[in-house]
XYZ file of C-alpha atoms in Angstrom:
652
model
C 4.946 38.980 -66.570
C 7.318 41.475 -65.005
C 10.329 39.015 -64.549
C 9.947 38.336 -68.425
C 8.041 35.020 -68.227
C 5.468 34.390 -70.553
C 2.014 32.904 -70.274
C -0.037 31.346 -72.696
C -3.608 32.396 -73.469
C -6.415 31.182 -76.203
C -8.784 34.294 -76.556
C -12.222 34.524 -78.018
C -13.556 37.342 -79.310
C -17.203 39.004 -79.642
C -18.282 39.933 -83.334
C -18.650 43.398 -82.117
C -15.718 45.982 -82.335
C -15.998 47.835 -79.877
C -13.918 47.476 -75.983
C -16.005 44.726 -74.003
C -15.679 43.320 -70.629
C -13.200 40.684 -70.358
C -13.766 37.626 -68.465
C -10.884 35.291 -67.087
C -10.075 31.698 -65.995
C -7.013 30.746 -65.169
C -5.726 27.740 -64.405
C -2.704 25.320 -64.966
C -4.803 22.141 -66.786
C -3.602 22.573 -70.237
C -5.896 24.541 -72.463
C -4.073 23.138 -75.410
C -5.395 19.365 -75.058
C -6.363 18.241 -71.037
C -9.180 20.550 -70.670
C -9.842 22.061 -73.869
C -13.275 19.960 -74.373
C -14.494 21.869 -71.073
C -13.384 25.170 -72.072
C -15.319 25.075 -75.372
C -18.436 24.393 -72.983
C -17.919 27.998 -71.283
C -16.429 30.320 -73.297
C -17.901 30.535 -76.556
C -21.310 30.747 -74.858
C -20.203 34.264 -73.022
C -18.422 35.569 -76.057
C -21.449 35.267 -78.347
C -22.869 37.721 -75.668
C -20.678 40.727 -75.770
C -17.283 39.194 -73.530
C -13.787 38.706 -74.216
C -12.961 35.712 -73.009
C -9.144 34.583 -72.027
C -8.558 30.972 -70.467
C -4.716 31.282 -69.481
C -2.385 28.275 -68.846
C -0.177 28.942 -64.984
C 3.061 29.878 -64.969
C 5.058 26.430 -65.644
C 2.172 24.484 -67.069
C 0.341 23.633 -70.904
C 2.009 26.015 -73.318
C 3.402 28.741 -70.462
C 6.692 29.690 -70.027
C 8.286 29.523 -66.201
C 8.173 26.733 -63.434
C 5.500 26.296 -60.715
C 6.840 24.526 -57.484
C 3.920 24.171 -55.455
C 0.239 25.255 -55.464
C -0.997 28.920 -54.787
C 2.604 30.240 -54.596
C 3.205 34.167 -54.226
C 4.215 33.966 -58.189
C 1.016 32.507 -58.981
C -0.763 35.594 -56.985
C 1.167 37.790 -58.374
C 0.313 36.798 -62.174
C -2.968 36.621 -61.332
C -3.468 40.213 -60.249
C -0.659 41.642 -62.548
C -2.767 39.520 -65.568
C -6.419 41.174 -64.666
C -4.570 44.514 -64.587
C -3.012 43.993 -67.975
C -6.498 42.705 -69.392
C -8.477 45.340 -68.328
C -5.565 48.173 -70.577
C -5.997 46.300 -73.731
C -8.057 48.204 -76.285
C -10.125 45.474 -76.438
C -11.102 45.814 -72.762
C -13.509 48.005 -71.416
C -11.781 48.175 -68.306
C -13.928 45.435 -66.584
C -13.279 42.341 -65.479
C -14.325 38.848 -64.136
C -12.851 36.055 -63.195
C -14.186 32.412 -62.936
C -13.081 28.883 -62.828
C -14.031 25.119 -60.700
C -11.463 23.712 -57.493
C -8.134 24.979 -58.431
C -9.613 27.883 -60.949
C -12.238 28.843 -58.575
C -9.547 29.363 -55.309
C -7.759 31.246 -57.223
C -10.469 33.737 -58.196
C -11.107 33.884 -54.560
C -7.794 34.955 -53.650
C -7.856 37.137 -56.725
C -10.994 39.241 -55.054
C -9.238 39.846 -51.720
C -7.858 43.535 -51.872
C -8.971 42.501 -55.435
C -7.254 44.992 -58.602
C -9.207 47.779 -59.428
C -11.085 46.228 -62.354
C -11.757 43.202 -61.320
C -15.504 43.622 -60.451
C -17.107 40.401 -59.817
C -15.964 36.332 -59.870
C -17.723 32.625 -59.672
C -16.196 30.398 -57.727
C -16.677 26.432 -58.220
C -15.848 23.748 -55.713
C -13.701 25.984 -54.186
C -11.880 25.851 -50.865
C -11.393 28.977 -48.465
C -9.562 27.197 -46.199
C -6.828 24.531 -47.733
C -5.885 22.988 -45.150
C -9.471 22.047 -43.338
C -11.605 21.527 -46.842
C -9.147 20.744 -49.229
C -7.993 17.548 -51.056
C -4.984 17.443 -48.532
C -5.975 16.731 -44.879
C -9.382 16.295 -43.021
C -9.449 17.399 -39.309
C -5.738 17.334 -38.906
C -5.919 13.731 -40.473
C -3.502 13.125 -43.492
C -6.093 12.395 -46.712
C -4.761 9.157 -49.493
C -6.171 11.616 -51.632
C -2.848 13.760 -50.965
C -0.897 10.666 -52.060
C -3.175 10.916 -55.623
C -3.080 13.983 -56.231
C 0.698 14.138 -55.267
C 1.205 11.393 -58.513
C -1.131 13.437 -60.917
C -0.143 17.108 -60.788
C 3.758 16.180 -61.438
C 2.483 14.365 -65.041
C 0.624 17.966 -65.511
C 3.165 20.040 -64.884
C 5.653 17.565 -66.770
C 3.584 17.294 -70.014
C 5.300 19.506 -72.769
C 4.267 22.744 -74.477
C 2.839 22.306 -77.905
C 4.967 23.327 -80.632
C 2.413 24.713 -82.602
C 1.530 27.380 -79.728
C 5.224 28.008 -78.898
C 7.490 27.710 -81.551
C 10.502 25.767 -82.106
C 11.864 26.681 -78.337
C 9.090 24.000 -77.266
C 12.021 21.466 -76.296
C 14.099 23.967 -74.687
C 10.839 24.561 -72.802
C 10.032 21.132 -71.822
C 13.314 20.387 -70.797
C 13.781 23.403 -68.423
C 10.184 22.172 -66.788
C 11.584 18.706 -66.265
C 14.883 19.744 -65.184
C 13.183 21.734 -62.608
C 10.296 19.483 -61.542
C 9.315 19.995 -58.119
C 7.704 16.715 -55.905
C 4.891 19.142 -53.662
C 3.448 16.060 -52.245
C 6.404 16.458 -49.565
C 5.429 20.027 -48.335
C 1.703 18.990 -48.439
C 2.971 16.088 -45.686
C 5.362 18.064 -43.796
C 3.096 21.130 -43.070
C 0.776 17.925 -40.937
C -0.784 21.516 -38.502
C -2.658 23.702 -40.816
C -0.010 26.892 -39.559
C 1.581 29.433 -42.022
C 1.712 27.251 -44.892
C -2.028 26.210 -45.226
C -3.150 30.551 -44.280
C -1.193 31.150 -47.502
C -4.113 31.256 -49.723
C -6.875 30.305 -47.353
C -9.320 32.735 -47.596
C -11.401 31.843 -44.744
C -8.869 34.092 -42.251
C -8.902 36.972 -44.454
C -12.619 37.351 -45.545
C -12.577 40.979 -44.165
C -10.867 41.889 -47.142
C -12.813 40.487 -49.720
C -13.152 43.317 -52.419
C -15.709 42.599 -55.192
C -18.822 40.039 -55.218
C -18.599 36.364 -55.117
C -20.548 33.822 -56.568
C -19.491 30.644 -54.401
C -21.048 26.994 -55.982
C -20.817 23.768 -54.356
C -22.391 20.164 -54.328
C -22.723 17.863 -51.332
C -20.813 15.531 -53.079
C -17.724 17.163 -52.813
C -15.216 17.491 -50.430
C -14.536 21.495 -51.030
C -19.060 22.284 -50.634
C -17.720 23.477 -46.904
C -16.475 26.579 -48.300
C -20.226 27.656 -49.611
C -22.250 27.946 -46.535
C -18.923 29.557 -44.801
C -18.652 32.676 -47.098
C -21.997 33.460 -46.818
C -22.127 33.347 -42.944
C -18.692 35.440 -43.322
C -19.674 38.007 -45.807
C -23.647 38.054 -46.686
C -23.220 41.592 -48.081
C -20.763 40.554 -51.141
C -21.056 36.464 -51.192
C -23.820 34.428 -52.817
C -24.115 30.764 -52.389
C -25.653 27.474 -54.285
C -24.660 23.809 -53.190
C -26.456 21.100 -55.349
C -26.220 17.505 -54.994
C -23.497 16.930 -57.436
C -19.711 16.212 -57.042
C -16.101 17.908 -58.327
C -18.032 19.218 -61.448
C -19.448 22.505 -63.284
C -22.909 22.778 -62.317
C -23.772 22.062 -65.938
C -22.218 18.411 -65.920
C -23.383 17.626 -61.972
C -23.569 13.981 -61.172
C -25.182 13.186 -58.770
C -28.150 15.671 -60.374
C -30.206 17.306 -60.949
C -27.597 19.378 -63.000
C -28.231 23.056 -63.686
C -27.437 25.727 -66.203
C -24.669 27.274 -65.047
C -23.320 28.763 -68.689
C -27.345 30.861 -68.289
C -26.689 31.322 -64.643
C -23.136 32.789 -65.124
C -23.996 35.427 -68.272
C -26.607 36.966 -65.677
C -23.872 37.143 -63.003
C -21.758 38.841 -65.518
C -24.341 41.168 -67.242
C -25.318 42.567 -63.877
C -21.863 42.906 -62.176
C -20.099 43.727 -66.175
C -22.610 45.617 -67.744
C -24.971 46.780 -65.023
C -27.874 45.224 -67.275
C -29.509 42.544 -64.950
C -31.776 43.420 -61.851
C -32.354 39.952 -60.897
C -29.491 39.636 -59.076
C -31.034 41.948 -56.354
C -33.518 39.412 -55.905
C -31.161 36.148 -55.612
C -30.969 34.688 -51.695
C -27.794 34.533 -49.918
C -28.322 30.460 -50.224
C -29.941 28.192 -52.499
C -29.336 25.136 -51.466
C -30.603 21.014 -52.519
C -32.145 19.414 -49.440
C -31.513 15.955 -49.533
C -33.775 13.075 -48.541
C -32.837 9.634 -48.120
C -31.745 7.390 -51.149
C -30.701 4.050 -51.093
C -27.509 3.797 -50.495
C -25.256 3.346 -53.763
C -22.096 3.515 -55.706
C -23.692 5.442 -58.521
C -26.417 8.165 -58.409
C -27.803 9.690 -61.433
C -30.527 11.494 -59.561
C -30.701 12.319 -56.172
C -33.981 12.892 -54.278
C -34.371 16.681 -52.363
C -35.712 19.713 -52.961
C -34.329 23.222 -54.080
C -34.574 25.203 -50.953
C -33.426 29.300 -50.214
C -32.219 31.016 -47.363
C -32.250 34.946 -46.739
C -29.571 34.012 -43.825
C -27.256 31.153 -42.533
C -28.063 32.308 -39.040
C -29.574 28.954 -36.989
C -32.970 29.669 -35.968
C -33.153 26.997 -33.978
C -30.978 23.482 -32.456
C -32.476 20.063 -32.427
C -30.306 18.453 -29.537
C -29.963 14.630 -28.698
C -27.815 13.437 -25.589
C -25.950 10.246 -25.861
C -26.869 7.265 -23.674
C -25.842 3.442 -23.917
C -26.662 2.556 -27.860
C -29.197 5.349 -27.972
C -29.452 8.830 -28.501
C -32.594 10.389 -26.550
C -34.206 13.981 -25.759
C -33.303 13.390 -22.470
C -29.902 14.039 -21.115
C -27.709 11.551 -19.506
C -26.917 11.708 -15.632
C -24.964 8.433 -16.135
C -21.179 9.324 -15.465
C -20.056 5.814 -17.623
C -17.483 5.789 -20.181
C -17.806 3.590 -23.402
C -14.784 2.680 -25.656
C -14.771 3.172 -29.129
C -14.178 -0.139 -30.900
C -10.443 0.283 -32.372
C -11.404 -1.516 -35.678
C -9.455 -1.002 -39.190
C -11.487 -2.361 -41.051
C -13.854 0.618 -40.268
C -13.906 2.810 -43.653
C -14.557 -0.222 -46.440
C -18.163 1.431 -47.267
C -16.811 5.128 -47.228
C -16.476 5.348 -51.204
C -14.435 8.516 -52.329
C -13.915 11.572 -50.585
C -15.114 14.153 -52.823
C -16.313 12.370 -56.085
C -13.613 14.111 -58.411
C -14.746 13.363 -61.761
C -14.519 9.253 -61.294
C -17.792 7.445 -62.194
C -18.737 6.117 -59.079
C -17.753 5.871 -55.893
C -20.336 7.538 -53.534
C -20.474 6.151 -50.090
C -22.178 2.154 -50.116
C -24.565 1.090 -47.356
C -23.462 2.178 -43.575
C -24.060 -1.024 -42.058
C -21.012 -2.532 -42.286
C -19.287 0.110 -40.765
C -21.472 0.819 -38.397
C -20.914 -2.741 -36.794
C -17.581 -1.809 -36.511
C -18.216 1.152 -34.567
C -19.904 2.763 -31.403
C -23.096 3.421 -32.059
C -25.736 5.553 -30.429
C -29.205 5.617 -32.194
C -32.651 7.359 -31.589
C -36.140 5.942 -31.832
C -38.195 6.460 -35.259
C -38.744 10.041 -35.788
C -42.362 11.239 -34.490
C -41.898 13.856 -37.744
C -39.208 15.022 -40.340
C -36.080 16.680 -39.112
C -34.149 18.853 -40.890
C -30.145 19.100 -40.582
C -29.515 22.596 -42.272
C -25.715 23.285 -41.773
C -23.247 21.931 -39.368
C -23.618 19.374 -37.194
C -21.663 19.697 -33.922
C -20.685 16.962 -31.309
C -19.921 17.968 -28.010
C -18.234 15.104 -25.753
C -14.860 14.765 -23.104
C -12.959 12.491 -24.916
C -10.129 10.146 -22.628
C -7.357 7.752 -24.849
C -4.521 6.107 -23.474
C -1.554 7.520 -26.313
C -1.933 10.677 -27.588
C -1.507 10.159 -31.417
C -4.921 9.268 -31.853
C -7.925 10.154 -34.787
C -11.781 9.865 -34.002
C -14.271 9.324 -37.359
C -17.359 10.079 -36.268
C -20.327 9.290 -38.803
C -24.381 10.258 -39.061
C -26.032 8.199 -40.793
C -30.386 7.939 -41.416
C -32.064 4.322 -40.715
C -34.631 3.120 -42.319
C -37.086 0.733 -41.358
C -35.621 -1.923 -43.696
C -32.388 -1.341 -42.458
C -30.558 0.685 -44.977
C -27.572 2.902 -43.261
C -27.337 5.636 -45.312
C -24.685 8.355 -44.913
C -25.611 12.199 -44.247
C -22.351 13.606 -43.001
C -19.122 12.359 -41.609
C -15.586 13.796 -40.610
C -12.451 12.410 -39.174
C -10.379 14.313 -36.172
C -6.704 14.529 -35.701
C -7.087 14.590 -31.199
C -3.304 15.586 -30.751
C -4.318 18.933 -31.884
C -6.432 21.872 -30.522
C -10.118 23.660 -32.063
C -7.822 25.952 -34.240
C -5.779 22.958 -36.117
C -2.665 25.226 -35.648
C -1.101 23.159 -32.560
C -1.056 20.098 -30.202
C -3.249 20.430 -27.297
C -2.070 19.346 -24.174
C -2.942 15.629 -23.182
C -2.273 13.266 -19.744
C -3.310 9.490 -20.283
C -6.775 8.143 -19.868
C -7.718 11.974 -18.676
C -10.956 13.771 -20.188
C -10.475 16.019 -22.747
C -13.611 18.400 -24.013
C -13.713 18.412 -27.863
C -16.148 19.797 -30.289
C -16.282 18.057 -33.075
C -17.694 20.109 -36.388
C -19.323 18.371 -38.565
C -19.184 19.294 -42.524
C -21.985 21.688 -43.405
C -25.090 19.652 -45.356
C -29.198 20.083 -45.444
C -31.029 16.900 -45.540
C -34.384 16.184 -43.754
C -34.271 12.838 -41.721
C -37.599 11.264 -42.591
C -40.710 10.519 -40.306
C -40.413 6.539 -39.199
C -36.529 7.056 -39.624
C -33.795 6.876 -36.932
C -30.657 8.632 -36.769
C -27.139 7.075 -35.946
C -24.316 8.399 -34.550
C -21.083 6.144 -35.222
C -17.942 6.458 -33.982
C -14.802 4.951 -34.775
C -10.766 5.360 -33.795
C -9.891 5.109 -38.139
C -11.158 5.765 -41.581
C -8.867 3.708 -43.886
C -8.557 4.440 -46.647
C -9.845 7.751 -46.380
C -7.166 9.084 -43.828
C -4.092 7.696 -43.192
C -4.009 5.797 -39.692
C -2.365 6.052 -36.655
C 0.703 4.413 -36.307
C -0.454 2.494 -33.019
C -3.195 0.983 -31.350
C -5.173 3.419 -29.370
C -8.122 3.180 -26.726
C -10.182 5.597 -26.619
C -13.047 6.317 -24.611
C -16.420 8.769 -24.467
C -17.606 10.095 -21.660
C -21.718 9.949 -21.542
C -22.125 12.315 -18.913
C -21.155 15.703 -21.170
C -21.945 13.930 -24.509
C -24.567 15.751 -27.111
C -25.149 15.681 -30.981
C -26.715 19.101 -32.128
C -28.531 19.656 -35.137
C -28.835 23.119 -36.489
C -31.829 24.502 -39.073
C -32.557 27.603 -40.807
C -35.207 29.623 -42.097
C -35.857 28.658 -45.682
C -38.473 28.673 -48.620
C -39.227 25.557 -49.970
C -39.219 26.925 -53.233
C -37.326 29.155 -55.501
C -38.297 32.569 -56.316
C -35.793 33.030 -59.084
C -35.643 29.438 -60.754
C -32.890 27.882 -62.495
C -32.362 27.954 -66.469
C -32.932 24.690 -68.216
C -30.291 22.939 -68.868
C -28.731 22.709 -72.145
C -25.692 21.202 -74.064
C -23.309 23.290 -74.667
C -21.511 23.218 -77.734
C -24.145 22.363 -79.767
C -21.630 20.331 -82.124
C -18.321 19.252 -79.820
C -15.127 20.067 -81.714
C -13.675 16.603 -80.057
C -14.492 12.712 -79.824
C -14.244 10.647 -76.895
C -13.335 7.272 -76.140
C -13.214 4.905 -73.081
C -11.566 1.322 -73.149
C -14.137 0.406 -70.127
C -15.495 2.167 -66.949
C -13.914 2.572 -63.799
C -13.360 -0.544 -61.869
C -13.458 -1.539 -58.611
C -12.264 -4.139 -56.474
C -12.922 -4.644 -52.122
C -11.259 -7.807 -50.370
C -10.769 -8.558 -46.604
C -8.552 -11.206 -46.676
C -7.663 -13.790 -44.037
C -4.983 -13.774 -41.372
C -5.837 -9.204 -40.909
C -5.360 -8.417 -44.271
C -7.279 -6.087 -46.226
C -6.930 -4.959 -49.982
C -8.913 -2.263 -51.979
C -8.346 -0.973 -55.480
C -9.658 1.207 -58.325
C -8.506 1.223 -61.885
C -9.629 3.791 -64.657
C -8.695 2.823 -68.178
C -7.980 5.003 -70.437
C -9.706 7.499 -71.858
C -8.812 9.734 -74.580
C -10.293 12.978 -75.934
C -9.428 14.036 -79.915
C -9.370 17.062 -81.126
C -9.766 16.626 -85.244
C -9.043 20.627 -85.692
C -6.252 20.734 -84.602
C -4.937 16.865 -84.631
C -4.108 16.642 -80.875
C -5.047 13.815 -78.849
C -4.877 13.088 -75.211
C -5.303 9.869 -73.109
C -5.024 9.755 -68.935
C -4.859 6.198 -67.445
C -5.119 6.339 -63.516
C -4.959 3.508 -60.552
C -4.906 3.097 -56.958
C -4.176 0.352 -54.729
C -4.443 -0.317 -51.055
C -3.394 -2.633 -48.414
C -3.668 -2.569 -45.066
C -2.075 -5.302 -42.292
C -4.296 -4.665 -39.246
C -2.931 -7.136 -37.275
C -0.183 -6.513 -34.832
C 2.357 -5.320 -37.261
C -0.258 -2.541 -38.244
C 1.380 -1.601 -41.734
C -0.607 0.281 -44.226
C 0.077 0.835 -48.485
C -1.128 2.675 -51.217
C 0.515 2.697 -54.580
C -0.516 5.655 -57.337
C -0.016 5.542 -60.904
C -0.851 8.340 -63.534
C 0.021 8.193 -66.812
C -0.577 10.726 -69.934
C 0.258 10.386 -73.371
C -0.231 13.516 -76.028
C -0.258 12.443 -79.593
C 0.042 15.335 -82.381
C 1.254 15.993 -85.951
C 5.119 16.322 -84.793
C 5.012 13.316 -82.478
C 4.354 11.736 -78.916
C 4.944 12.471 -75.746
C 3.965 10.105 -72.717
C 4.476 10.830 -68.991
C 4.599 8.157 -66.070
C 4.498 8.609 -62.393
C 3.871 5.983 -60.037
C 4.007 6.227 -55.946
C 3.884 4.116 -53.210
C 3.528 4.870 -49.758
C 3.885 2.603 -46.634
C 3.530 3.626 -42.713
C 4.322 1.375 -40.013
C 5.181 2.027 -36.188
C 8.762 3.449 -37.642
C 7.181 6.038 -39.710
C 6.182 6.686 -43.125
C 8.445 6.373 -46.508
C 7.590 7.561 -50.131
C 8.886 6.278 -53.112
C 8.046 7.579 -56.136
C 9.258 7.464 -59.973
C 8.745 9.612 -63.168
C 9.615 9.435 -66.309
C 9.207 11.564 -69.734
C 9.333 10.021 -73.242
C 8.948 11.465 -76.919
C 7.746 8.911 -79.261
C 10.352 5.771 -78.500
C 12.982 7.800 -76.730
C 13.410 8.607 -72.735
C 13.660 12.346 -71.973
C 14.747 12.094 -68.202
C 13.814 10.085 -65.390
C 12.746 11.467 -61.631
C 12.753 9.796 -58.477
C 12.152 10.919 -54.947
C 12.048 9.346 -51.857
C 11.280 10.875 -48.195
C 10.841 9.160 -45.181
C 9.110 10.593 -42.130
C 9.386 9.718 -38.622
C 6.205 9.374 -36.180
C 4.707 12.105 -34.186
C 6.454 12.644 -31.295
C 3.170 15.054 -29.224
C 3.813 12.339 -26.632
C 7.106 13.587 -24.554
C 6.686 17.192 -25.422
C 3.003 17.185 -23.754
C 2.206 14.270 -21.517
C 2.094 14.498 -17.636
């Protein structure tokens, strides 16, 4: 890099000798060991057809030289575009380039193709987010996401792990010791920045779409949290973006759970060969959208298969609404003359049958049965459908809001009935109300006064069935998914201005340009696998207002024979939540690596535990670094944050 740092890359290289388009993922999971299995699933398959392919460890992680302090960082950008330009001047290189990669990999090439360098010419982008602070693993409507608290103990082990020696040379220590000395804690920005202002536009590419430079191949599944991003780019920028959201989670197309998986290794080469190598027309006939419409499935923790149907869509524009008023425990054609207010039931316990957020590569953990919930919500439902109804994008909810303290959050929930009385979730989302439509500041609020909201509903197509209902639910928390308020709030709808709205497009029920079959890819893995037991998990609501949730992954390690390398990853979560008066809340973290090779062992430990009460919030959180029996260095951090304080600064 310019200021001397080095990165790390693992290359393959075509047979043929002559300069080739160069394709690029970059990303800071360890190429070495922690993701190496994956790699060896994507590139070899392009290389055999004519590409250079580089997978590149980030500044400060795997077997790269430097520190990385936070996510998306101006250094990061600036490797990334300085690394395509030095790629594509290599004698090697044709002069073209792409750039690919899934969640972290795949925002990056988006930010890579705004005012993208000269040769880049084209990039995939899988479970992606264009706008981190909105669709990201952070915060959900201004709501503060456990997942942050996760995801704050796993990318300090990451970053942490050392560089291999056999990559980097006897200065592997000095390395390692520099990264540890210099560990950053992001978790404590990711909490700070709580509006989604300065710090969340860095990188969001859903405010600067204008500028988007070179094609884009956006992929999603309706599993995952980050699927939002799909249907946006392609309202945003139809000319240059492409979009396909299966039913899958946090995975490569290839490897999608729930499925029907796809072949994304065949689906990528003609991306490249058309946009590389000018070789494939079929391109020119893909739709903007290809998308898996849903249809109900019993509700369940595990999904192999889900039912639907591949759809495609020349446009995202709505062709037309399907809109249903709100009445007392109803929702009807009709709309409501009746000026009542109803209060939403201020229940904690509402969120035990929400499963995971996004489905990020645990087995498990889609959202259970509704009904539960919905008993412990407001509920508005319609009669049984005359004939199927298809939800094709985002749903919106339109209502004047009134609460009596201004930190408050609203989940609101849609859920499909059957006749047998499954509750099965479609689409949900949870809304910070202290702040206004933009997420970028408080609104202004007077007690027990109506406020108009719009509520946005994630983007999803699924067709409500004939003989079906739909239900609206609405609750004031979503524990565990979002963090709770730190007091009791009432909060109240207003029926008189309240409407659910559910948008369609045109579509062919049918693909014009099917998908490739779905193969394995490597034919024969270079690694073994093994698992001391599948992901368990535990759900307990416990007398005297106590409840208690937890998940526990044991390890798993991957080995790689070749080159003698092994890696095992042992995660666990806890939760507890006191929703009596003293309204406490808990979650503890742990992540813990250990990388086994010819020269020795390193292990890394992080554990974190957050609490909130009425005083605020305070982290604690401890890591430490060993090789083989000896301690390297040991990191703690500890923050405390005090409670919003909207209330003086904006109440009448």
């Amino acid at each position: 890099m310019p200021d001397g740092v080095r990165l790390s890359a693992r290359i393959w290289w075509p047979q043929e000798s002559t300069p080739c388009p160069a394709i690029l993922e970059y990303i800071p999971y360890r190429k070495r060991d922690m993701v190496r299995s994956r790699d060896e699933r994507n590139h070899p398959y392009f290389t055999q057809y004519g590409y250079v392919c580089l997978r590149v460890d980030m500044r400060g992680s795997g077997d790269s030289e430097g520190q990385m302090h936070d996510m998306y960082t101006e250094d990061e950008q600036s490797d990334t575009r300085y690394l395509i330009n030095w790629i594509a001047i290599q004698n090697w290189c044709n002069g073209r380039v792409g750039m690919f990669g899934t969640s972290w990999g795949g925002t990056a090439s988006l930010q890579a193709a705004v005012d993208a360098p000269a040769p880049l010419k084209a990039v995939i982008a899988n479970c992606a987010t264009i706008d981190r602070f909105e669709d990201d693993i952070h915060w959900m409507g201004g709501t503060l996401l456990s997942d942050s608290f996760e995801w704050g103990t796993t990318l300090p082990v990451i970053l942490s792990s050392p560089p291999d020696v056999s990559t980097v040379g006897k200065q592997w220590q000095q390395q390692w010791h520099d990264r540890l000395n210099n560990l950053a804690f992001p978790l404590n920005q990711w909490i700070m920045n709580n509006i989604r202002g300065d710090y969340w536009r860095n990188g969001s590419i859903a405010f600067d779409t204008k500028n988007l430079s070179c094609p884009v191949l956006s992929i999603g599944g309706w599993s995952d949290r980050y699927s939002n991003s799909v249907m946006k780019l392609s309202e945003l920028r139809p000319d240059i973006c492409w979009g396909i959201v299966g039913p899958w989670g946090h995975h490569y197309p290839d490897q999608g759970e729930p499925g029907p998986a796809i072949g994304f290794q065949q689906l990528a080469l003609k991306w490249w060969n058309h946009w590389l190598r000018d070789q494939n027309d079929e391109i020119t006939k893909w739709p903007v959208l290809r998308l898996w419409k849903r249809e109900f499935d019993p509700p369940t923790d595990r999904l192999l298969i889900r039912n639907g149907i591949w759809i495609e869509a020349r446009n995202c524009k709505p062709i037309k609404n399907k809109i249903l008023y709100l009445k007392p425990d109803c929702l009807t054609n009709v709309q409501s003359g009746n000026s009542i207010s109803l209060t939403i039931p201020n229940d904690l316990s509402h969120g035990e049958c929400s499963g995971d957020t996004g489905y990020f590569g645990k087995v498990g953990g889609l959202p259970l049965d509704q009904s539960a919930d919905d008993q412990r919500s407001l509920t508005f439902e319609s009669e049984p459908l005359d004939e199927n109804l298809d939800l094709i994008g985002y749903a919106e909810l339109f209502c004047d809001i009134l609460r009596d303290q201004n930190e408050a959050q609203i989940a609101c929930r849609i859920c499909e009935i059957t006749p047998d009385g499954y509750s099965n979730l479609v689409t949900r989302h949870v809304l910070n109300l202290t702040l206004d439509e933009t997420l970028d500041k408080p609104r202004e609020f007077a007690p027990n006064h109506p406020i108009h909201y719009r509520i946005k509903l994630p983007s999803t197509a699924y067709t409500f069935c004939q003989g079906n209902r739909i239900r609206l639910s609405l609750g004031t928390s979503y524990w565990p998914i979002t963090w709770p308020t730190t007091k009791s709030v009432s909060i109240n709808i207003k029926l008189s201005t309240a409407k659910l709205i559910f948008p369609s497009i045109q579509y062919q029920s049918s693909l014009s340009v099917p998908f490739s079959q779905l193969k394995k890819f490597p034919k024969t893995p270079s690694w073994q696998n093994k698992f001391e037991g599948q992901l368990r998990r535990t759900t307990a609501q416990l007398s005297d207002g106590i409840l208690e949730s937890s998940w526990y992954q044991p390890t798993m390690t991957i080995f790689f024979a070749e080159i003698d390398v092994g890696i095992s990853i042992t995660t666990s979560a806890y939760f507890h939540a006191d929703i009596t008066e003293s309204r406490t809340f808990t979650c503890q973290f742990t992540h813990n690596i250990e990388i086994s090779r010819s020269d020795g062992t390193a292990r890394v430990d992080h554990s974190l535990m957050a609490q909130s009460s009425e005083s605020g919030m305070e982290i604690q959180s401890t890591l430490s670094a060993h090789w083989n029996c000896d301690r390297i260095t040991t990191r703690t951090w500890q923050f405390q944050y005090p409670p919003p304080t909207f209330d003086e600064e904006f109440s009448e």
